[in-house]
XYZ file of N, CA, C and O in Angstrom:
492
model
N -16.126 42.705 70.381
C -16.079 41.648 69.375
C -14.868 41.862 68.479
O -14.690 42.923 67.898
N -14.054 40.823 68.365
C -12.852 40.918 67.537
C -13.245 40.966 66.068
O -14.057 40.173 65.602
N -12.664 41.927 65.366
C -12.873 42.025 63.915
C -11.552 42.216 63.224
O -10.723 43.043 63.640
N -11.346 41.436 62.172
C -10.155 41.555 61.335
C -10.632 41.653 59.890
O -11.354 40.765 59.414
N -10.240 42.708 59.212
C -10.702 42.934 57.845
C -9.503 43.138 56.937
O -8.768 44.126 57.077
N -9.320 42.196 56.014
C -8.189 42.254 55.085
C -8.550 43.045 53.834
O -9.720 43.121 53.433
N -7.520 43.588 53.201
C -7.681 44.270 51.917
C -6.351 44.224 51.175
O -5.313 43.906 51.774
N -6.381 44.543 49.896
C -5.157 44.646 49.125
C -4.889 43.503 48.159
O -3.960 43.576 47.355
N -5.692 42.454 48.226
C -5.486 41.351 47.302
C -5.777 41.770 45.870
O -6.606 42.640 45.614
N -5.088 41.116 44.942
C -5.249 41.492 43.524
C -4.634 40.406 42.665
O -4.079 39.419 43.173
N -4.723 40.606 41.349
C -4.063 39.723 40.388
C -2.852 40.446 39.833
O -2.959 41.582 39.366
N -1.696 39.793 39.905
C -0.456 40.394 39.417
C 0.333 39.359 38.634
O 0.087 38.153 38.751
N 1.323 39.849 37.909
C 2.202 38.941 37.186
C 3.373 38.543 38.080
O 3.738 39.263 39.020
N 3.959 37.415 37.760
C 5.125 36.935 38.501
C 6.208 38.015 38.507
O 6.435 38.677 37.499
N 6.832 38.159 39.671
C 7.843 39.190 39.834
C 7.307 40.493 40.383
O 8.082 41.377 40.777
N 6.000 40.616 40.413
C 5.375 41.839 40.890
C 5.286 41.898 42.402
O 5.755 41.005 43.107
N 4.654 42.977 42.884
C 4.529 43.210 44.325
C 3.086 43.542 44.690
O 2.332 44.082 43.870
N 2.736 43.222 45.930
C 1.456 43.597 46.500
C 1.662 43.899 47.974
O 2.583 43.356 48.598
N 0.780 44.743 48.493
C 0.791 45.020 49.925
C -0.596 44.732 50.479
O -1.574 45.365 50.073
N -0.660 43.769 51.394
C -1.914 43.438 52.060
C -2.017 44.205 53.370
O -1.014 44.436 54.040
N -3.237 44.560 53.719
C -3.481 45.242 54.988
C -4.589 44.540 55.751
O -5.470 43.915 55.151
N -4.536 44.672 57.063
C -5.563 44.092 57.928
C -5.906 45.119 58.996
O -5.027 45.542 59.750
N -7.168 45.511 59.029
C -7.631 46.455 60.047
C -8.227 45.662 61.205
O -9.104 44.814 60.992
N -7.749 45.936 62.410
C -8.164 45.177 63.591
C -8.958 46.045 64.551
O -8.678 47.238 64.706
N -9.940 45.437 65.206
C -10.707 46.148 66.217
C -11.317 45.149 67.184
O -11.373 43.948 66.906
N -11.730 45.663 68.358
C -12.439 44.826 69.308
C -11.573 44.078 70.301
O -12.086 43.266 71.073
N -10.267 44.334 70.310
C -9.387 43.678 71.278
C -8.174 44.558 71.511
O -7.937 45.524 70.791
N -7.412 44.200 72.561
C -6.223 44.973 72.899
C -5.111 44.598 71.928
O -4.300 43.710 72.189
N -5.105 45.299 70.837
C -4.278 44.967 69.675
C -2.801 44.773 70.044
O -2.150 43.841 69.581
N -2.285 45.655 70.869
C -0.845 45.657 71.132
C -0.373 44.443 71.909
O 0.821 44.147 71.932
N -1.263 43.706 72.542
C -0.861 42.567 73.375
C -1.037 41.234 72.668
O -0.797 40.189 73.265
N -1.464 41.235 71.437
C -1.704 40.010 70.687
C -0.596 39.741 69.686
O 0.041 40.662 69.163
N -0.379 38.462 69.400
C 0.412 38.073 68.238
C -0.505 38.165 67.023
O -1.696 37.829 67.093
N 0.072 38.595 65.907
C -0.690 38.730 64.664
C 0.039 37.987 63.556
O 1.273 37.885 63.588
N -0.707 37.496 62.613
C -0.075 36.696 61.565
C -0.865 36.754 60.268
O -2.040 37.140 60.245
N -0.195 36.342 59.222
C -0.814 36.101 57.920
C -0.698 34.614 57.614
O 0.375 34.023 57.758
N -1.809 34.060 57.186
C -1.860 32.688 56.703
C -2.376 32.719 55.273
O -2.950 33.716 54.826
N -2.197 31.619 54.573
C -2.752 31.525 53.232
C -3.228 30.105 52.968
O -2.747 29.148 53.574
N -4.179 30.022 52.053
C -4.714 28.720 51.683
C -5.029 28.703 50.195
O -5.827 29.518 49.719
N -4.371 27.794 49.501
C -4.623 27.596 48.080
C -5.672 26.506 47.917
O -5.828 25.654 48.800
N -6.388 26.485 46.805
C -7.421 25.465 46.584
C -6.848 24.062 46.730
O -5.809 23.740 46.150
N -7.511 23.245 47.531
C -7.090 21.868 47.707
C -5.909 21.670 48.635
O -5.429 20.539 48.791
N -5.450 22.751 49.259
C -4.291 22.650 50.154
C -4.659 23.103 51.560
O -5.646 23.799 51.763
N -3.826 22.699 52.510
C -4.039 23.098 53.895
C -3.654 24.563 54.092
O -2.813 25.098 53.366
N -4.271 25.193 55.085
C -3.892 26.558 55.426
C -2.485 26.548 56.005
O -2.167 25.723 56.873
N -1.648 27.450 55.533
C -0.268 27.494 56.002
C 0.099 28.880 56.505
O -0.394 29.895 56.003
N 0.973 28.891 57.494
C 1.442 30.159 58.029
C 2.419 30.828 57.086
O 3.275 30.162 56.504
N 2.290 32.127 56.931
C 3.170 32.899 56.062
C 4.158 33.706 56.907
O 5.361 33.633 56.712
N 3.637 34.476 57.855
C 4.488 35.313 58.702
C 3.712 35.713 59.946
O 2.482 35.807 59.908
N 4.439 35.933 61.026
C 3.812 36.354 62.273
C 4.675 37.397 62.965
O 5.900 37.435 62.772
N 4.023 38.229 63.772
C 4.738 39.223 64.572
C 4.175 39.171 65.988
O 2.969 39.148 66.188
N 5.063 39.099 66.966
C 4.644 38.992 68.352
C 4.437 40.341 69.004
O 4.675 41.395 68.407
N 4.012 40.280 70.254
C 3.792 41.498 71.038
C 5.053 42.355 71.092
O 4.987 43.586 71.070
N 6.215 41.686 71.138
C 7.486 42.412 71.248
C 8.048 42.841 69.895
O 9.149 43.399 69.841
N 7.310 42.566 68.836
C 7.751 42.985 67.510
C 8.607 41.975 66.774
O 8.962 42.185 65.611
N 8.925 40.876 67.437
C 9.723 39.859 66.758
C 8.893 39.199 65.669
O 7.693 38.980 65.834
N 9.561 38.848 64.584
C 8.865 38.279 63.435
C 9.373 36.869 63.133
O 10.504 36.513 63.467
N 8.517 36.107 62.487
C 8.895 34.784 62.012
C 8.247 34.599 60.641
O 7.129 35.088 60.403
N 8.962 33.924 59.750
C 8.483 33.742 58.385
C 8.562 32.276 57.972
O 9.450 31.535 58.409
N 7.669 31.896 57.092
C 7.783 30.593 56.449
C 8.997 30.629 55.532
O 9.316 31.678 54.941
N 9.682 29.504 55.410
C 10.883 29.450 54.570
C 10.580 29.881 53.134
O 11.420 30.496 52.475
N 9.393 29.567 52.670
C 9.038 29.832 51.273
C 8.922 31.323 50.952
O 8.929 31.693 49.777
N 8.821 32.171 51.981
C 8.644 33.605 51.719
C 9.775 34.459 52.292
O 9.785 35.679 52.090
N 10.713 33.838 52.991
C 11.815 34.605 53.575
C 12.574 35.379 52.513
O 12.878 34.849 51.448
N 12.840 36.639 52.812
C 13.557 37.484 51.865
C 12.677 38.140 50.823
O 13.128 39.029 50.100
N 11.418 37.709 50.738
C 10.498 38.295 49.758
C 9.342 39.035 50.435
O 8.859 40.037 49.912
N 8.879 38.529 51.567
C 7.739 39.117 52.268
C 8.205 39.785 53.553
O 9.147 39.319 54.203
N 7.499 40.856 53.926
C 7.785 41.545 55.180
C 6.474 41.840 55.908
O 5.585 42.476 55.346
N 6.396 41.375 57.159
C 5.224 41.643 57.981
C 5.519 42.829 58.892
O 6.650 42.980 59.377
N 4.519 43.665 59.103
C 4.709 44.801 59.996
C 3.369 45.157 60.647
O 2.306 44.858 60.102
N 3.468 45.777 61.815
C 2.253 46.186 62.524
C 2.379 47.642 62.922
O 3.458 48.107 63.278
N 1.267 48.346 62.854
C 1.200 49.743 63.275
C 0.257 49.782 64.474
O -0.961 49.706 64.318
N 0.844 49.893 65.659
C 0.037 49.839 66.877
C -0.885 51.045 66.982
O -2.020 50.940 67.433
N -0.420 52.204 66.532
C -1.239 53.420 66.624
C -2.492 53.323 65.760
O -3.550 53.852 66.106
N -2.368 52.616 64.624
C -3.497 52.519 63.691
C -4.221 51.183 63.772
O -5.196 50.963 63.049
N -3.741 50.284 64.643
C -4.345 48.947 64.749
C -4.400 48.239 63.394
O -5.433 47.666 63.011
N -3.296 48.299 62.673
C -3.253 47.635 61.376
C -2.053 46.697 61.278
O -1.029 46.906 61.932
N -2.225 45.689 60.463
C -1.180 44.722 60.162
C -0.988 44.732 58.653
O -1.974 44.811 57.913
N 0.258 44.668 58.203
C 0.536 44.697 56.777
C 1.428 43.531 56.372
O 2.147 42.977 57.200
N 1.354 43.203 55.101
C 2.251 42.200 54.535
C 2.713 42.724 53.181
O 1.916 42.802 52.239
N 3.965 43.115 53.102
C 4.548 43.544 51.837
C 5.095 42.319 51.139
O 5.940 41.610 51.686
N 4.611 42.079 49.932
C 5.002 40.890 49.188
C 5.703 41.310 47.903
O 5.106 41.973 47.047
N 6.956 40.949 47.783
C 7.753 41.261 46.603
C 8.154 39.986 45.892
O 8.094 38.895 46.446
N 8.589 40.143 44.646
C 9.050 38.995 43.852
C 8.042 37.854 43.900
O 8.409 36.694 44.147
N 6.804 38.188 43.662
C 5.740 37.188 43.762
C 5.896 36.087 42.728
O 6.356 36.326 41.595
N 5.504 34.888 43.137
C 5.587 33.705 42.287
C 4.193 33.108 42.114
O 3.330 33.298 42.971
N 3.974 32.355 41.043
C 2.658 31.712 40.877
C 2.258 30.861 42.084
O 1.069 30.792 42.424
N 3.213 30.252 42.743
C 2.899 29.426 43.916
C 2.475 30.240 45.130
O 2.068 29.678 46.148
N 2.554 31.556 45.048
C 2.030 32.411 46.118
C 0.526 32.630 45.983
O -0.104 33.235 46.861
N -0.044 32.151 44.891
C -1.474 32.306 44.671
C -2.260 31.590 45.761
O -2.061 30.403 46.007
N -3.133 32.335 46.430
C -3.915 31.774 47.539
C -4.848 32.843 48.095
O -4.726 34.026 47.758
N -5.744 32.402 48.965
C -6.498 33.334 49.792
C -5.640 33.625 51.011
O -5.155 32.686 51.657
N -5.447 34.895 51.315
C -4.618 35.298 52.437
C -5.492 35.781 53.589
O -6.387 36.605 53.391
N -5.184 35.273 54.789
C -5.979 35.573 55.970
C -5.131 36.245 57.037
O -3.992 35.846 57.283
N -5.711 37.222 57.674
C -5.131 37.864 58.843
C -5.648 37.117 60.073
O -6.831 36.713 60.107
N -4.796 36.931 61.083
C -5.200 36.197 62.273
C -4.589 36.814 63.515
O -3.503 37.404 63.456
N -5.279 36.660 64.639
C -4.802 37.196 65.908
C -4.823 36.117 66.975
O -5.718 35.263 66.997
N -3.826 36.175 67.873
C -3.704 35.183 68.935
C -3.328 35.859 70.242
O -2.474 36.740 70.261
N -3.917 35.382 71.336
C -3.554 35.901 72.653
C -2.277 35.246 73.181
O -1.741 35.666 74.212
N -1.773 34.204 72.512
C -0.492 33.610 72.884
C 0.622 34.553 72.432
O 0.572 35.124 71.357
N 1.634 34.682 73.285
C 2.767 35.536 72.948
C 4.092 34.919 73.389
O 4.298 34.748 74.591
N 4.997 34.615 72.448
C 4.734 34.676 71.011
C 3.966 33.440 70.538
O 4.116 32.364 71.118
N 3.166 33.613 69.534
C 2.405 32.487 69.010
C 3.187 31.814 67.884
O 3.694 32.489 66.993
N 3.297 30.485 67.932
C 3.925 29.776 66.805
C 3.129 30.022 65.528
O 1.933 30.312 65.588
N 3.762 29.866 64.415
C 3.098 30.101 63.136
C 2.265 28.862 62.750
O 2.514 28.212 61.740
N 1.305 28.567 63.597
C 0.422 27.434 63.379
C -1.014 27.895 63.595
O -1.318 28.571 64.583
N -1.890 27.490 62.695
C -3.267 27.978 62.715
C -3.983 27.658 64.027
O -4.831 28.436 64.473
N -3.621 26.546 64.649
C -4.326 26.136 65.868
C -4.106 27.096 67.032
O -4.862 27.079 68.000
N -3.080 27.930 66.969
C -2.804 28.888 68.039
C -3.538 30.204 67.834
O -3.483 31.081 68.692
N -4.215 30.361 66.713
C -4.873 31.632 66.398
C -6.381 31.448 66.454
O -6.939 30.630 65.719
N -7.023 32.233 67.314
C -8.455 32.057 67.521
C -9.329 33.052 66.795
O -10.553 32.901 66.788
N -8.707 34.058 66.178
C -9.492 35.093 65.502
C -8.996 35.241 64.068
O -7.783 35.333 63.842
N -9.942 35.260 63.141
C -9.607 35.251 61.721
C -10.431 36.260 60.948
O -11.594 36.521 61.281
N -9.810 36.815 59.903
C -10.555 37.639 58.963
C -11.183 36.769 57.887
O -11.049 35.538 57.906
N -11.841 37.422 56.933
C -12.539 36.712 55.865
C -11.623 36.371 54.694
O -11.978 35.529 53.859
N -10.474 37.018 54.614
C -9.511 36.705 53.574
C -9.543 37.669 52.404
O -10.547 38.338 52.143
N -8.419 37.730 51.701
C -8.295 38.531 50.478
C -7.509 37.707 49.467
O -6.510 37.078 49.807
N -7.983 37.686 48.233
C -7.420 36.789 47.220
C -6.201 37.408 46.541
O -6.248 38.563 46.080
N -5.142 36.613 46.452
C -3.942 36.988 45.706
C -3.750 35.971 44.597
O -3.707 34.771 44.860
N -3.648 36.460 43.361
C -3.431 35.592 42.217
C -2.210 36.077 41.460
O -2.138 37.250 41.081
N -1.251 35.172 41.265
C -0.015 35.511 40.565
C 0.064 34.671 39.301
O 0.078 33.440 39.370
N 0.138 35.329 38.171
C 0.193 34.623 36.897
C 1.619 34.616 36.353
O 2.392 35.553 36.582
N 1.933 33.554 35.631
C 3.301 33.418 35.093
C 3.436 34.099 33.748
O 2.474 34.499 33.131
């Protein structure tokens, strides 16, 4: 059974940093595309960043240069380092896994989801 468990969400001030983590189990981690999505109240879920089986990454324009996605195959973990946070980054952040490789940064390509971790950025 696929399990994705996020952690690391918190409340920070604008300009601050956070590191999100996702612990994965129940599937062949190294062969899946992994991603972070986020959803703010009243808005659609949007892709933040993804990393493919080959390690290639893709980012949403809104986070390029500020966020970094990384995966640790030995530990079956996915991370998202978020720097220079802005109030508009406030959202619930979700870890997701896809058997498509590489998977586009679109929610419909990801079949496995965590429960989410809340990030709140105040101005």
